[in-house]
Coordinates of C-alpha atoms in Angstrom, one line a residue:
Chain A
M1 CA 243.9 -21.2 170.0
A2 CA 246.2 -24.5 170.6
S3 CA 249.1 -22.2 171.5
A4 CA 247.0 -20.1 173.9
I5 CA 246.1 -23.3 176.1
I6 CA 249.4 -24.4 175.9
L7 CA 251.4 -21.8 177.5
V8 CA 248.0 -22.1 180.1
M9 CA 248.7 -25.5 180.9
V10 CA 252.7 -24.8 180.9
Y11 CA 252.1 -21.8 183.2
V12 CA 250.2 -24.4 185.6
A13 CA 252.9 -27.2 185.2
V14 CA 256.0 -24.5 185.5
V15 CA 253.5 -23.0 189.4
L16 CA 253.1 -26.9 190.5
S17 CA 256.5 -28.3 189.6
P18 CA 258.2 -27.6 192.8
L19 CA 255.7 -29.4 194.8
A20 CA 256.0 -32.1 192.2
L21 CA 259.7 -32.4 193.1
V22 CA 259.3 -33.0 196.6
V23 CA 256.5 -35.6 196.2
V24 CA 259.1 -37.7 194.3
L25 CA 262.4 -36.7 196.1
H26 CA 261.2 -37.0 199.8
P27 CA 259.1 -39.4 201.3
P28 CA 256.2 -38.0 204.0
I29 CA 257.5 -36.4 206.9
E30 CA 255.7 -35.7 210.1
Q31 CA 253.7 -33.0 209.5
S32 CA 249.6 -32.4 209.8
F33 CA 247.8 -31.6 206.4
L34 CA 247.1 -28.1 207.5
Y35 CA 251.3 -27.8 207.8
G36 CA 251.8 -29.6 204.0
L37 CA 248.8 -27.7 202.6
G38 CA 250.8 -24.1 204.3
K39 CA 253.9 -25.2 202.7
G40 CA 252.9 -25.8 199.4
F41 CA 250.8 -22.9 199.3
A42 CA 254.1 -20.8 199.8
L43 CA 256.0 -22.6 196.9
M44 CA 253.4 -21.9 194.4
G45 CA 252.5 -18.0 195.5
L46 CA 257.0 -17.6 195.4
V47 CA 256.7 -19.4 192.1
I48 CA 254.0 -16.7 190.6
L49 CA 256.2 -14.2 192.0
F50 CA 258.1 -15.2 190.0
L51 CA 256.5 -15.8 186.5
Q52 CA 254.7 -12.6 187.3
S53 CA 258.2 -10.9 185.7
V54 CA 257.6 -13.0 182.5
L55 CA 254.0 -11.8 181.9
A56 CA 254.8 -8.5 182.4
A57 CA 258.2 -8.7 180.1
R58 CA 256.4 -7.6 176.9
L59 CA 257.5 -11.2 175.4
K60 CA 255.9 -11.5 171.8
W61 CA 255.5 -15.1 172.1
V62 CA 254.1 -14.8 175.9
S63 CA 251.1 -12.3 174.3
R64 CA 250.9 -12.7 170.8
P65 CA 247.8 -15.6 171.3
Y66 CA 246.1 -13.4 174.1
G67 CA 247.0 -10.4 173.3
F68 CA 248.8 -7.7 175.7
D69 CA 246.2 -5.9 177.8
M70 CA 244.7 -9.2 178.2
V71 CA 248.4 -11.2 179.7
I72 CA 248.9 -7.5 182.1
R73 CA 245.1 -8.5 183.4
Y74 CA 246.1 -12.5 183.6
H75 CA 249.0 -11.1 185.6
K76 CA 247.0 -8.7 187.9
Y77 CA 244.8 -11.8 188.9
M78 CA 247.6 -13.7 189.5
A79 CA 249.0 -11.6 191.6
G80 CA 246.0 -12.0 193.7
A81 CA 246.3 -15.4 193.9
A82 CA 249.9 -15.1 195.0
L83 CA 248.7 -12.7 198.1
F84 CA 245.9 -15.0 198.6
F85 CA 248.4 -18.3 199.0
L86 CA 251.3 -16.6 201.0
L87 CA 248.8 -14.8 203.1
L88 CA 247.1 -18.3 204.1
H89 CA 250.8 -19.9 204.6
P90 CA 251.8 -18.2 208.1
V91 CA 247.8 -18.9 208.9
L92 CA 247.9 -22.8 207.6
L93 CA 251.7 -23.5 209.6
A94 CA 249.9 -21.7 212.5
A95 CA 246.8 -23.8 212.4
G96 CA 249.1 -27.0 211.4
G97 CA 250.9 -27.4 214.0
A98 CA 253.8 -24.5 214.3
G99 CA 251.6 -22.5 216.9
W100 CA 249.5 -18.8 216.7
Q101 CA 252.8 -17.8 218.3
L102 CA 254.5 -18.7 214.8
L103 CA 251.9 -14.8 213.4
L104 CA 252.3 -13.3 216.7
S105 CA 255.1 -13.5 218.4
A106 CA 258.2 -10.8 218.2
E107 CA 260.5 -12.7 219.3
K108 CA 261.6 -14.6 216.0
P109 CA 265.2 -15.2 214.3
S110 CA 265.4 -12.5 211.4
I111 CA 264.8 -15.8 209.0
I112 CA 260.8 -15.3 210.4
W113 CA 260.5 -11.7 210.2
L114 CA 262.2 -11.2 206.8
G115 CA 259.6 -13.4 205.5
R116 CA 257.1 -11.2 207.2
A117 CA 258.7 -8.2 205.5
A118 CA 258.4 -9.6 202.5
L119 CA 254.4 -10.4 202.8
F120 CA 253.7 -6.9 204.2
L121 CA 255.1 -5.6 201.4
L122 CA 253.6 -7.9 199.0
L123 CA 250.3 -6.1 200.5
L124 CA 251.4 -3.2 200.4
N125 CA 252.2 -3.4 196.9
A126 CA 248.7 -5.1 196.2
V127 CA 246.7 -2.1 197.8
V128 CA 248.6 0.7 196.0
S129 CA 248.6 -1.1 192.3
V130 CA 244.4 -1.6 193.2
Y131 CA 244.1 1.9 194.7
Q132 CA 246.7 3.5 192.7
G133 CA 243.9 6.2 191.2
R134 CA 242.3 7.0 194.2
L135 CA 245.5 7.3 196.2
N136 CA 246.4 10.0 193.9
I137 CA 250.0 8.1 192.6
K138 CA 250.4 9.5 189.2
F139 CA 251.6 5.7 187.1
E140 CA 254.5 6.8 186.3
K141 CA 255.5 6.9 190.0
W142 CA 253.5 3.9 190.7
R143 CA 255.9 2.0 187.9
I144 CA 259.2 3.4 189.7
M145 CA 257.7 1.5 192.9
H146 CA 256.5 -1.3 191.5
N147 CA 259.7 -2.3 189.6
V148 CA 261.5 -1.2 193.2
I149 CA 259.5 -3.2 195.9
V150 CA 259.2 -6.4 193.6
P151 CA 262.3 -7.4 193.0
V152 CA 263.3 -6.9 196.7
I153 CA 260.0 -8.9 197.7
L154 CA 261.3 -12.0 195.5
L155 CA 265.0 -11.9 197.1
A156 CA 263.3 -11.6 200.5
G157 CA 260.5 -14.6 199.3
F158 CA 263.7 -16.5 198.2
V159 CA 266.1 -16.2 201.4
H160 CA 263.2 -16.6 203.3
A161 CA 261.6 -20.4 201.6
R162 CA 265.4 -21.0 201.4
F163 CA 266.7 -20.6 205.3
T164 CA 263.2 -22.0 206.7
G165 CA 261.7 -24.1 204.4
H166 CA 262.7 -27.8 205.2
D167 CA 261.8 -29.0 202.3
L168 CA 264.2 -25.9 200.2
A169 CA 267.2 -26.9 202.5
H170 CA 267.1 -30.5 202.1
L171 CA 266.4 -31.5 198.6
F172 CA 269.2 -30.1 195.9
P173 CA 267.3 -30.7 193.5
L174 CA 264.7 -28.1 194.5
R175 CA 266.4 -25.8 195.2
T176 CA 268.5 -25.5 191.8
H177 CA 264.7 -25.5 190.6
F178 CA 264.1 -22.3 193.1
L179 CA 267.3 -20.6 192.1
V180 CA 267.0 -20.8 188.0
L181 CA 263.4 -19.2 187.9
L182 CA 264.7 -16.7 190.3
V183 CA 267.5 -16.5 187.9
I184 CA 264.8 -16.4 184.9
A185 CA 262.6 -13.7 186.3
F186 CA 265.6 -11.3 187.2
A187 CA 267.1 -11.8 183.9
V188 CA 263.7 -11.4 181.9
F189 CA 263.4 -8.3 184.0
V190 CA 267.0 -7.1 183.5
Y191 CA 265.8 -7.3 179.4
H192 CA 262.4 -6.0 179.8
R193 CA 263.5 -2.7 181.9
F194 CA 267.1 -2.0 181.1
I195 CA 268.3 -3.9 177.6
R196 CA 265.6 -3.6 175.1
P197 CA 264.5 -0.1 176.3
A198 CA 268.1 0.9 175.4
R199 CA 267.8 -0.6 171.9
L200 CA 265.3 0.8 171.1
A201 CA 266.2 3.7 171.8
R202 CA 269.6 3.6 169.3
T203 CA 266.4 3.1 166.5
P204 CA 264.0 6.0 167.5
H205 CA 261.2 6.9 165.0
Q206 CA 260.7 10.7 163.9
V207 CA 257.6 13.2 164.4
V208 CA 256.8 14.7 161.0
E209 CA 253.6 16.6 161.9
V210 CA 251.9 17.0 164.9
L211 CA 248.1 18.1 163.6
P212 CA 245.3 18.9 166.3
E213 CA 241.7 16.9 165.6
T214 CA 239.9 18.5 168.3
K215 CA 240.2 21.4 171.1
D216 CA 241.9 18.6 173.3
V217 CA 243.4 15.4 171.0
W218 CA 246.0 15.8 168.9
T219 CA 247.3 13.3 166.6
V220 CA 251.4 12.5 165.9
K221 CA 252.6 11.5 162.3
M222 CA 256.3 9.7 163.0
R223 CA 258.2 8.0 160.5
P224 CA 260.6 4.5 160.3
P225 CA 264.5 5.8 160.9
E226 CA 266.0 6.6 157.8
G227 CA 266.5 3.4 154.9
T228 CA 263.8 1.7 157.0
R229 CA 260.1 0.9 156.6
H230 CA 257.7 1.1 159.3
F231 CA 257.5 -2.0 161.5
D232 CA 254.4 -4.8 161.0
Y233 CA 251.1 -4.3 162.8
L234 CA 247.8 -5.3 162.2
P235 CA 245.0 -2.1 162.0
G236 CA 243.4 -2.0 165.5
Q237 CA 247.0 -2.8 167.5
F238 CA 248.9 -0.2 170.2
Q239 CA 252.0 0.6 171.1
F240 CA 254.1 2.2 173.8
I241 CA 256.3 5.2 172.4
T242 CA 258.6 7.3 174.8
F243 CA 259.2 10.9 173.5
R244 CA 262.6 12.7 173.3
R245 CA 261.5 16.3 172.8
G246 CA 264.3 18.0 174.3
R247 CA 262.6 21.4 176.1
D248 CA 262.8 19.7 179.4
L249 CA 259.8 18.6 178.5
P250 CA 259.2 15.0 180.8
V251 CA 260.6 11.7 178.9
E252 CA 257.8 9.2 180.2
E253 CA 256.6 5.6 178.2
H254 CA 253.1 5.9 177.6
H255 CA 251.1 3.6 175.4
W256 CA 248.6 4.1 172.8
T257 CA 246.6 2.6 169.9
I258 CA 248.2 3.4 166.7
S259 CA 246.0 5.0 164.6
S260 CA 247.1 4.7 161.3
S261 CA 246.7 2.1 159.2
P262 CA 249.3 -0.7 157.3
T263 CA 248.4 0.7 154.3
Q264 CA 250.2 4.3 155.2
N265 CA 253.6 4.8 154.9
F266 CA 253.6 6.2 158.9
I267 CA 253.2 5.5 162.0
S268 CA 250.3 7.6 164.6
A269 CA 249.2 8.4 167.5
T270 CA 246.6 9.8 168.6
I271 CA 246.2 11.4 172.5
K272 CA 244.1 13.1 174.1
V273 CA 244.9 15.1 177.0
L274 CA 244.2 13.4 180.2
G275 CA 247.2 14.3 182.5
D276 CA 250.0 16.0 183.5
F277 CA 251.6 14.3 180.1
T278 CA 249.5 13.9 177.9
A279 CA 249.2 17.9 178.7
T280 CA 252.7 18.5 176.8
I281 CA 251.5 16.2 173.7
G282 CA 250.9 19.7 171.6
A283 CA 254.6 21.1 172.3
T284 CA 255.7 18.1 170.5
R285 CA 257.4 19.2 167.3
P286 CA 258.6 18.0 163.7
G287 CA 262.3 16.5 164.5
D288 CA 261.4 15.3 167.9
E289 CA 262.1 11.5 168.8
A290 CA 260.0 8.7 169.5
V291 CA 261.2 5.7 170.7
I292 CA 258.1 3.1 169.2
H293 CA 258.2 -0.7 171.1
A294 CA 255.2 -2.4 169.2
P295 CA 253.0 -3.6 168.1
F296 CA 250.6 -5.0 171.2
G297 CA 246.9 -6.3 171.1
R298 CA 244.8 -8.2 169.4
F299 CA 241.3 -5.9 168.5
S300 CA 241.6 -6.2 165.1
Y301 CA 239.5 -6.9 162.6
A302 CA 242.2 -8.6 160.5
L303 CA 242.1 -11.4 162.5
H304 CA 239.2 -12.3 161.6
P305 CA 238.5 -12.1 157.7
E306 CA 235.7 -14.4 158.1
E307 CA 233.3 -12.1 159.5
K308 CA 232.1 -9.3 156.8
Q309 CA 229.0 -7.7 159.0
L310 CA 230.8 -5.8 162.2
V311 CA 229.3 -3.2 164.5
F312 CA 231.9 -0.6 166.5
I313 CA 230.9 1.6 169.2
A314 CA 233.5 3.9 170.7
G315 CA 233.6 6.2 172.9
G316 CA 235.9 9.9 172.9
I317 CA 239.4 8.8 171.8
G318 CA 238.5 4.9 171.8
V319 CA 237.4 5.9 168.3
T320 CA 242.0 5.6 167.7
P321 CA 241.7 1.4 167.0
L322 CA 238.3 1.6 165.1
M323 CA 239.9 4.5 163.0
S324 CA 243.0 2.5 161.6
M325 CA 240.4 -0.3 160.8
L326 CA 238.0 1.8 158.9
R327 CA 241.2 3.2 157.4
H328 CA 242.8 -0.6 156.6
M329 CA 239.4 -1.3 154.6
R330 CA 238.7 1.6 152.9
D331 CA 242.7 1.5 151.3
S332 CA 242.5 -2.3 151.2
R333 CA 239.1 -2.5 149.7
K334 CA 237.3 -4.6 151.9
D335 CA 233.9 -5.7 150.8
I336 CA 232.8 -5.2 154.6
S337 CA 229.9 -3.5 156.5
V338 CA 230.4 -1.5 159.4
L339 CA 227.5 0.0 161.8
F340 CA 229.8 2.2 163.4
F341 CA 228.0 4.2 166.9
Y342 CA 230.0 6.7 168.1
A343 CA 229.0 8.4 171.0
N344 CA 230.9 11.8 172.4
K345 CA 229.8 15.0 174.8
N346 CA 229.7 17.5 172.1
E347 CA 229.7 18.0 168.9
A348 CA 233.1 19.6 169.3
D349 CA 234.2 16.4 170.5
I350 CA 234.0 14.3 167.6
V351 CA 237.2 12.8 166.9
F352 CA 237.9 12.5 162.8
R353 CA 235.1 13.4 161.8
K354 CA 235.9 14.8 158.1
E355 CA 237.6 11.7 157.2
L356 CA 234.7 10.0 159.1
D357 CA 232.4 11.5 157.1
E358 CA 234.5 10.4 153.8
I359 CA 235.0 7.3 154.5
A360 CA 230.4 7.0 155.0
S361 CA 230.4 8.1 151.2
G362 CA 233.0 6.0 149.8
E363 CA 232.9 2.6 148.6
Y364 CA 234.4 0.9 151.0
P365 CA 234.0 -0.1 153.8
R366 CA 230.0 -0.1 153.8
L367 CA 230.2 2.6 156.8
R368 CA 226.8 4.0 158.5
L369 CA 228.0 6.4 161.0
V370 CA 225.7 6.8 164.5
H371 CA 227.2 9.7 166.2
V372 CA 225.8 10.4 170.2
L373 CA 226.0 13.9 171.7
E374 CA 225.2 13.5 175.6
E375 CA 225.4 17.2 175.1
A376 CA 223.5 17.6 171.6
D377 CA 222.4 21.5 170.7
E378 CA 219.1 22.5 169.2
G379 CA 219.0 20.9 165.3
W380 CA 221.1 17.6 166.0
Q381 CA 219.9 15.4 164.1
G382 CA 221.9 12.9 165.1
E383 CA 221.3 10.6 168.4
K384 CA 221.0 12.0 171.6
G385 CA 222.0 10.1 175.1
V386 CA 224.2 7.4 175.5
I387 CA 225.0 4.1 173.7
D388 CA 223.0 1.7 175.8
Q389 CA 220.9 -1.8 174.9
D390 CA 217.7 -0.2 173.5
M391 CA 219.6 2.2 170.7
I392 CA 221.7 -1.0 169.6
K393 CA 218.4 -2.7 169.2
R394 CA 217.0 -0.4 167.5
Y395 CA 219.8 -0.4 164.7
C396 CA 220.5 -3.6 165.1
D397 CA 217.8 -6.0 163.8
P398 CA 218.7 -9.0 163.8
I399 CA 221.3 -9.0 165.8
S400 CA 222.6 -12.4 164.9
G401 CA 225.3 -12.8 163.0
L402 CA 227.3 -9.6 163.7
T403 CA 230.6 -8.8 165.7
F404 CA 230.8 -6.5 167.7
Y405 CA 234.0 -4.5 168.9
L406 CA 233.9 -2.0 171.6
C407 CA 236.2 0.3 172.5
G408 CA 236.2 3.9 175.2
P409 CA 235.6 4.4 179.1
P410 CA 235.5 1.6 181.0
G411 CA 231.7 2.4 181.5
L412 CA 230.7 2.5 178.1
I413 CA 232.8 -0.5 178.2
E414 CA 231.0 -2.7 180.6
S415 CA 227.0 -1.8 180.2
N416 CA 227.1 -2.1 176.6
F417 CA 228.8 -5.3 177.1
H418 CA 226.1 -6.5 179.5
G419 CA 223.8 -4.8 177.1
L420 CA 224.6 -7.0 174.1
Q421 CA 224.6 -10.5 176.2
S422 CA 221.7 -9.0 177.3
L423 CA 220.2 -9.5 173.5
G424 CA 221.7 -12.6 173.4
V425 CA 224.9 -12.1 171.7
E426 CA 227.9 -14.5 172.4
D427 CA 231.0 -13.6 173.7
R428 CA 232.8 -14.5 171.5
Q429 CA 231.2 -12.3 169.1
I430 CA 232.4 -9.2 171.8
R431 CA 235.8 -7.8 171.1
L432 CA 237.4 -5.5 173.9
E433 CA 239.9 -2.8 174.1
L434 CA 240.7 -2.5 177.7
F435 CA 243.2 0.2 178.0
T436 CA 243.8 0.7 181.4
F437 CA 246.8 -1.6 182.7
L438 CA 245.8 -1.1 186.3
Chain B
M1 CA 237.3 -11.0 178.7
T2 CA 234.7 -13.6 180.2
V3 CA 237.3 -15.9 178.9
L4 CA 240.1 -14.5 180.4
K5 CA 237.9 -14.3 184.2
R6 CA 237.2 -17.8 183.6
T7 CA 240.5 -18.5 182.6
S8 CA 242.1 -17.1 185.7
A9 CA 239.6 -18.8 187.6
G10 CA 240.4 -22.5 186.2
V11 CA 244.0 -22.1 186.5
I12 CA 243.5 -20.5 190.2
L13 CA 241.4 -23.7 191.3
V14 CA 243.9 -26.1 189.3
L15 CA 246.7 -24.7 191.2
A16 CA 244.9 -24.8 194.8
A17 CA 243.7 -28.3 194.1
G18 CA 247.2 -29.0 193.7
G19 CA 248.3 -27.6 196.7
I20 CA 245.8 -29.5 198.7
I21 CA 247.5 -32.8 196.7
F22 CA 251.0 -32.0 197.6
A23 CA 249.7 -31.5 202.0
A24 CA 248.3 -35.5 201.0
L25 CA 250.8 -36.7 199.5
S26 CA 253.9 -34.8 201.4
S27 CA 252.6 -35.4 204.5
D28 CA 252.3 -38.6 206.8
I29 CA 249.8 -37.6 209.0
T30 CA 249.4 -40.9 211.4
K31 CA 252.8 -39.7 212.9
A32 CA 251.4 -36.1 212.9
D33 CA 247.8 -36.3 214.2
S34 CA 249.9 -37.9 217.9
G35 CA 248.7 -34.5 218.5
A36 CA 253.2 -33.4 219.8
I37 CA 254.1 -30.4 218.1
Q38 CA 256.9 -32.3 215.9
G39 CA 260.7 -31.1 216.2
L40 CA 261.2 -30.4 212.7
R41 CA 258.5 -27.9 212.7
I42 CA 259.6 -26.0 215.9
F43 CA 263.2 -25.7 214.1
E44 CA 261.8 -24.1 211.0
N45 CA 260.3 -21.8 213.1
N46 CA 262.9 -21.0 216.0
C47 CA 266.1 -22.1 214.7
A48 CA 266.5 -22.4 211.7
G49 CA 267.3 -18.3 211.4
C50 CA 270.7 -19.5 212.8
H51 CA 271.5 -22.8 211.4
F52 CA 271.5 -25.0 208.4
A53 CA 270.2 -28.5 209.0
D54 CA 271.4 -29.4 205.8
Q55 CA 274.9 -28.7 206.6
E56 CA 277.7 -28.1 208.5
A57 CA 279.2 -25.1 207.7
S58 CA 278.3 -22.9 210.2
K59 CA 275.3 -19.9 209.8
R60 CA 275.1 -17.9 212.4
G61 CA 275.6 -20.7 214.9
P62 CA 276.8 -24.4 214.1
G63 CA 275.6 -26.2 210.9
L64 CA 273.6 -29.5 212.9
K65 CA 274.1 -31.5 209.6
N66 CA 275.1 -35.1 211.5
L67 CA 275.0 -33.4 214.7
F68 CA 274.4 -36.8 216.9
A69 CA 277.4 -38.8 214.9
R70 CA 279.3 -36.1 216.9
E71 CA 281.5 -36.4 220.1
T72 CA 280.7 -33.5 221.6
L73 CA 278.2 -30.8 221.2
P74 CA 280.4 -27.8 219.0
A75 CA 279.8 -24.7 221.2
T76 CA 279.6 -26.2 224.7
G77 CA 281.6 -29.4 224.0
R78 CA 279.4 -31.6 226.2
P79 CA 278.5 -35.4 224.7
V80 CA 275.8 -35.3 222.2
T81 CA 272.6 -36.3 223.9
I82 CA 269.3 -35.6 223.8
E83 CA 269.6 -34.0 227.7
N84 CA 272.7 -31.7 227.1
V85 CA 271.0 -30.3 223.5
V86 CA 267.7 -29.6 225.8
R87 CA 270.0 -28.0 228.5
Q88 CA 271.4 -26.0 225.5
L89 CA 268.4 -24.5 224.8
K90 CA 266.6 -23.7 228.7
E91 CA 270.7 -21.7 229.5
P92 CA 272.1 -18.9 227.2
F93 CA 275.6 -19.6 225.9
K94 CA 277.7 -16.8 224.0
N95 CA 275.2 -15.8 221.9
M96 CA 272.3 -18.6 221.3
P97 CA 269.9 -17.3 223.8
S98 CA 267.4 -19.4 225.9
F99 CA 264.2 -20.6 224.8
V100 CA 263.0 -22.0 228.1
D101 CA 260.4 -18.8 227.6
D102 CA 259.2 -19.9 224.1
L103 CA 259.5 -24.3 224.0
S104 CA 257.8 -26.7 226.4
E105 CA 260.1 -29.0 228.0
S106 CA 258.4 -31.4 225.7
E107 CA 258.6 -29.3 222.8
M108 CA 263.2 -28.4 223.5
E109 CA 262.8 -32.9 223.3
A110 CA 261.0 -32.7 220.3
V111 CA 263.4 -30.6 218.8
A112 CA 266.6 -32.2 220.3
G113 CA 264.8 -35.5 218.5
Y114 CA 265.1 -33.5 215.5
L115 CA 268.6 -33.3 215.3
E116 CA 268.7 -36.8 216.0
T117 CA 267.7 -37.3 212.9
L118 CA 269.8 -35.1 211.0

């Protein structure tokens, strides 16, 4: 908790640092308040952009206190903040004395046009990122675009600030400070995108088994490189995997939950066919290579050993982190009570059904399964419909003292998160896995 | 999730407040409120693309640091005075365009006044 707060404070301090340098090193200059605010927002907006590469680089010391899924969401919110500050920058300069021709005139020096171009690219990048799904742009293509466009924005923004900004032109320490931040941003980007992947690729895991779980879900089991043990992880964490399979099958990095438990001697990913890439997962064969970057996330009961009464709520393939936790509880004989609401469309879609039944009939953990089907056949003995507030209330009485773990489609998470809040469950007793990064 | 949203909102508010404090501390509002567009701002928006203000080295045009400590203007060779700087802003010379359509007389004088402080 302390490290989480300290890191946020360090972040704020770094973003504000150029402003502090200007105030300390430079006497007030003849400018209006709005003009000064426009400059301040530009300095902050640029530093936020520099720090984006540090947030996105999956650095352990950055993601450990929060979970990488939370860090990447923070990255998204801060991108919005940078866009807000940088869009206001020319407007405030114009309103503060530079005149509206700054925004409207075509006859401006190229260095002003460079700033305009950087701002346009930033806006374009934000729009494409937010509407990636609706624009029907595949994640891999979006990522390539993001990786190309962002360095251009950083460089253009820096050059624009260096040659137009009064403060950067006059204050050598400020120039140096900005240059150092820019170099750090690029160094982290190069490490994240090129150096670390190359290092991980030297010691790939090997696929040992590919098991069909349902008609469109597969479990891929992998073992670590010869002579090594699998990496340390907590049940419920996730991994980035690049399968290298040859046979003209695509080579792309994707993230999936580690569905195995640390108590098992292999690593597994249980993957649902959801797109072009996952449609090829059934073609994976024993002997294929898997380059793994892991572990990530804080969606794990193991981080809260004091909690003994848990409620799991999952939809479809969202079962995977919860399955990892149940396997870990079973293998390490944890005396924990788990009520598991598991929603699927129909009976054939239930993943891990046999193993779940086995765990429920075993001693550890004390598992009670509540299967919920949208389209149930006649004769179905379980729940029908969707998991909602009323259903949770029926099974969880009293509700106090329970901790909830939610994983699945965004609609299921959102509705049940609000439902639990309405039932009086405190936010800190509700844990979520937000698996989509955009 | 709520914690994340609250933290992010808090960070953005603190940063915005930092920007406001920065604007208040770094601006000499009494002078800026005089109403005239300041030479510095005009320089940043019109001249900085081609001229350094903090060094004598050339960019696209000559650096203007210590301009008024020199005897003559670097391109035309005319004596360094406010009037001659304004004249150069009006009359195209080699690569340098005229700013007659962009800047008023008083704005040109403001730029020349700013150059005098370098």
